[in-house]
C-alpha cells in the first residue's frame, strides 16, 4: 500500500542553483546520517537524539557546489517517505468520517474504512496493490490517546494487519503468519505510559505518533467466498480507546460515503510529494518524527 515510486530523478530544477548557505542545516543532517550509519561500537561521540545536538560543519570548511548538491539529493531521497506519509495523513484528516476516496480507496482518520471486495483497477492512489485481498486503511494519530483495533476469527483464511510508522517502518506483527489470536488489541504512541486495559489482548507501540494502518483480508474470486468473508470483514474496526467497552463492534462497510479524489493526471500513482515545496515542508515534518536510533527501529 505504501509502495514508493522511484524519486531519485525528481530533484527540483532549482537544486543546481541553491544558495550554499541555505544548506547548512542539511549539511548538519548529512553529518548525523553518516554518524548513524556507522557501527555503534565504533562511535566516538554519543548519537544525537535531537536536532539541536546535531553538529554543523566545522568553521572555515570549504564546500563545493557539487558537495552541496549531493547533500541536497541525499536529503531529498531520505526525506521523501517522511513527507509522503505526512501529506497522506493530512489528506486523510480532512474527511469527516470513514469513507471511500474517489469512491474506490478506503480513507479514515483515527479510525479505518474497509472495502468489501477487491480494490478497483481504476484507482491511482496505490502503486502496486494486491489483487486478492480486501483492503482497509486509516491514518492514526497517537499523541492524544491510543487506538483499539479488533481482530475477528478469520478461521483458516489468510489475513494481516500492516501498521507503518511515519518512517514507513512496520511496527507490529499482527496476522495469521504470526499466530495472532482473535481479540482486542491496542496501538500506543512513543510517549504513552498508561496500563493495558482489562480485555485488551496485547499492546503494540509506535516510535512515531503518526501511523498508517492497512489491514488485508484474503478473498478468492468466487461469489461464495465474497459472501462468506463479509461477517469477519464487518468486525475489522479501529477506534479511540475512549470508546472501548469490551464488546466487539461491527460496521457495514458497504454503505461508506464517497469523497472527492485529489487531482491526478491518470498516468500513475497520485503524487503526495511536491518537489517544489519539499524543502519547505521537510523541517516541520522532521519535528514530528524523532531521530531514529537503534532502540526506535525494528
XYZ file of C-alpha atoms in Angstrom:
298
model
C 0.000 0.000 0.000
C 2.926 2.272 0.626
C 4.908 1.232 -2.401
C 7.097 4.158 -3.393
C 7.808 5.424 -6.863
C 11.405 5.990 -7.891
C 12.051 9.596 -6.980
C 15.796 9.945 -7.474
C 15.159 11.693 -10.804
C 12.622 14.132 -9.371
C 15.040 16.568 -7.722
C 13.714 20.116 -8.225
C 15.339 22.016 -11.091
C 16.350 24.802 -8.727
C 18.624 22.482 -6.716
C 21.543 23.298 -9.006
C 21.272 26.965 -8.107
C 20.503 26.670 -4.401
C 22.391 29.041 -2.085
C 25.036 27.064 -0.210
C 24.269 28.966 2.970
C 20.697 27.633 2.979
C 22.090 24.104 3.039
C 23.899 24.453 6.388
C 21.071 22.653 8.315
C 21.035 19.913 5.699
C 24.810 19.566 5.854
C 24.479 19.056 9.586
C 21.766 16.470 8.957
C 24.074 14.775 6.456
C 26.761 14.591 9.116
C 24.312 12.969 11.527
C 23.239 10.497 8.854
C 26.834 9.367 8.344
C 27.303 9.070 12.106
C 24.205 6.863 12.451
C 25.235 4.667 9.528
C 28.488 3.587 11.230
C 28.933 0.670 13.565
C 27.584 1.591 17.003
C 30.659 0.122 18.648
C 32.893 2.442 16.650
C 31.091 5.614 17.768
C 33.429 8.193 19.294
C 30.623 10.564 20.310
C 27.054 9.924 21.529
C 24.387 9.563 18.839
C 22.296 12.786 18.674
C 18.735 12.433 19.950
C 17.514 15.927 18.999
C 18.169 18.273 16.085
C 19.921 20.696 18.457
C 22.561 18.054 19.187
C 23.500 17.601 15.535
C 26.814 19.393 14.905
C 27.140 21.599 11.849
C 30.197 21.714 9.602
C 33.452 22.896 11.161
C 34.139 26.609 10.920
C 36.024 27.529 7.748
C 35.072 24.343 5.911
C 35.073 24.852 2.140
C 32.009 23.357 0.473
C 31.912 22.904 -3.256
C 28.723 23.272 -5.254
C 28.923 19.590 -6.163
C 29.034 18.654 -2.462
C 26.086 20.915 -1.650
C 24.064 19.378 -4.482
C 24.972 15.877 -3.283
C 23.712 16.646 0.238
C 20.503 18.108 -1.212
C 19.902 14.935 -3.226
C 20.570 12.738 -0.192
C 18.196 14.813 1.953
C 15.502 14.597 -0.737
C 15.763 10.830 -1.107
C 15.966 10.257 2.664
C 13.105 12.612 3.498
C 10.759 11.669 0.655
C 8.976 8.869 2.594
C 8.508 11.148 5.634
C 6.921 13.940 3.594
C 4.883 11.413 1.634
C 3.417 9.959 4.833
C 2.769 13.388 6.335
C 0.900 14.621 3.270
C -1.173 11.449 3.028
C -2.065 11.855 6.701
C -3.140 15.460 6.115
C -5.356 14.371 3.218
C -6.956 11.622 5.310
C -7.533 14.004 8.229
C -9.824 16.170 6.095
C -12.566 13.539 5.790
C -15.447 13.917 8.222
C -15.949 10.159 8.653
C -14.665 6.875 7.238
C -15.374 6.647 3.527
C -14.026 5.989 0.052
C -11.682 8.451 -1.633
C -12.775 8.840 -5.229
C -15.319 6.121 -4.477
C -12.632 3.414 -4.569
C -9.968 3.720 -1.831
C -10.751 3.423 1.916
C -9.893 6.580 3.845
C -10.317 7.441 7.537
C -8.623 9.347 10.352
C -8.181 7.844 13.829
C -10.412 5.080 12.531
C -10.442 2.826 9.487
C -12.541 2.314 6.401
C -12.808 -1.107 4.727
C -13.516 -2.439 1.264
C -15.912 -5.358 0.921
C -14.110 -6.755 -2.136
C -11.118 -6.179 -4.381
C -9.684 -2.714 -4.972
C -10.786 -1.121 -8.248
C -8.260 -1.313 -11.117
C -9.167 2.292 -11.981
C -7.609 3.712 -8.813
C -4.405 5.801 -8.876
C -3.699 6.030 -5.137
C -1.812 2.748 -4.662
C 1.178 1.929 -6.860
C 1.076 -1.883 -6.651
C -2.000 -3.147 -4.770
C -2.613 -6.805 -4.001
C -5.210 -8.316 -6.321
C -6.617 -10.986 -3.989
C -7.456 -9.129 -0.766
C -9.971 -6.704 0.674
C -8.134 -3.650 1.979
C -8.799 -1.472 4.991
C -6.946 1.779 5.605
C -6.725 4.641 8.063
C -4.236 7.133 9.435
C -3.971 7.261 13.228
C -2.514 9.950 15.486
C -1.453 8.537 18.828
C -0.440 11.736 20.618
C -3.811 12.175 22.381
C -4.935 8.618 23.106
C -4.305 5.033 21.964
C -6.283 3.298 19.229
C -8.032 -0.041 19.791
C -8.327 -2.442 16.854
C -10.358 -5.635 16.616
C -9.174 -8.983 15.289
C -12.116 -11.262 14.475
C -11.874 -15.015 13.970
C -10.792 -15.426 10.340
C -10.592 -19.222 10.581
C -8.161 -20.647 8.017
C -8.261 -17.510 5.866
C -5.025 -15.550 5.369
C -5.037 -12.047 6.841
C -2.556 -9.450 8.061
C -2.805 -6.021 9.696
C 0.125 -3.924 8.478
C 0.967 -0.909 10.656
C 3.505 1.617 9.373
C 5.032 4.446 11.364
C 5.874 7.876 9.928
C 9.134 6.462 8.522
C 7.159 3.711 6.693
C 8.660 1.068 9.013
C 6.388 -1.827 10.017
C 5.872 -1.608 13.784
C 3.862 -4.726 14.635
C 3.457 -8.423 13.905
C -0.291 -8.890 13.661
C -1.564 -11.554 11.282
C -2.125 -15.207 10.526
C 1.580 -15.811 9.869
C 2.344 -14.566 13.385
C -0.234 -16.767 15.090
C -2.242 -13.753 16.287
C -5.355 -14.755 18.218
C -8.776 -13.095 17.847
C -9.480 -10.309 20.302
C -8.915 -6.649 21.077
C -5.515 -5.036 20.567
C -4.225 -1.558 21.311
C -1.812 0.734 19.475
C 0.024 3.401 21.509
C 2.395 6.252 20.733
C 6.014 6.692 21.834
C 5.186 8.663 24.996
C 2.183 6.723 26.291
C 2.697 5.441 29.846
C -0.726 4.029 30.759
C -1.701 0.464 31.565
C -3.221 -2.016 29.148
C -6.982 -2.123 29.971
C -8.627 -5.373 31.003
C -9.968 -7.161 27.951
C -7.193 -5.988 25.632
C -5.107 -8.948 24.476
C -1.885 -7.102 23.688
C -0.382 -3.691 23.006
C 1.840 -2.533 20.140
C 3.910 0.655 20.353
C 4.864 3.033 17.568
C 8.011 5.171 17.719
C 6.072 7.988 15.986
C 2.668 9.460 16.749
C 1.521 9.089 13.117
C 0.653 5.555 11.988
C -0.836 4.196 8.765
C -2.935 1.054 9.289
C -3.517 -1.187 6.265
C -5.269 -4.490 7.051
C -5.545 -7.007 4.204
C -8.011 -9.923 4.189
C -7.706 -12.665 1.567
C -10.728 -13.397 -0.632
C -10.857 -15.819 -3.537
C -12.715 -14.831 -6.678
C -15.790 -16.995 -6.123
C -19.166 -15.489 -5.307
C -19.398 -17.871 -2.354
C -16.211 -16.610 -0.720
C -17.066 -12.985 -1.428
C -20.218 -13.555 0.638
C -18.617 -15.767 3.302
C -15.963 -13.170 4.237
C -18.406 -10.346 4.985
C -19.163 -11.198 8.673
C -15.442 -11.168 9.516
C -14.784 -8.004 7.493
C -17.561 -6.206 9.367
C -15.564 -6.650 12.594
C -12.313 -5.133 11.267
C -12.755 -1.889 13.180
C -10.331 0.672 14.672
C -11.438 3.338 17.163
C -10.110 5.525 20.034
C -9.510 3.852 23.406
C -12.159 6.097 24.993
C -14.794 4.140 23.020
C -13.598 0.709 24.143
C -16.241 -1.216 26.128
C -15.047 -4.800 25.704
C -17.744 -5.590 23.135
C -16.944 -6.452 19.520
C -18.164 -3.636 17.284
C -19.428 -4.197 13.746
C -19.640 -1.921 10.730
C -21.480 -2.284 7.433
C -18.681 -1.258 5.089
C -20.926 -1.453 2.020
C -22.544 1.864 2.973
C -19.478 4.125 3.142
C -19.807 7.690 1.818
C -17.696 8.836 -1.127
C -15.258 11.765 -1.031
C -13.654 13.667 -3.949
C -10.269 12.351 -5.017
C -7.178 14.590 -5.225
C -6.238 15.739 -8.704
C -4.266 13.251 -10.776
C -3.131 13.123 -14.393
C -4.241 9.498 -14.503
C -0.782 8.272 -15.593
C 0.443 6.867 -12.300
C 0.129 6.958 -8.535
C -1.190 10.184 -7.035
C 1.798 12.382 -6.173
C 1.902 13.113 -2.449
C 5.286 14.888 -2.560
C 5.730 18.153 -4.450
C 9.417 18.638 -5.333
C 8.957 22.420 -5.481
C 7.810 22.653 -1.839
C 9.677 19.667 -0.397
C 12.437 21.617 1.392
C 9.850 23.986 2.864
C 7.854 21.063 4.297
C 10.703 18.836 5.487
C 11.716 20.817 8.646
C 8.170 20.725 10.065
C 7.823 17.025 9.262
C 11.134 16.242 10.983
C 9.923 17.956 14.163
C 7.108 15.415 14.405
C 9.381 12.439 13.660
C 12.110 11.992 16.306
C 15.579 10.890 15.151
C 15.699 7.124 14.787
C 18.235 5.294 16.907
C 18.922 1.601 17.336
C 16.250 1.462 20.042
C 13.492 3.041 17.931
C 13.741 0.889 14.800
C 12.657 -2.688 14.353
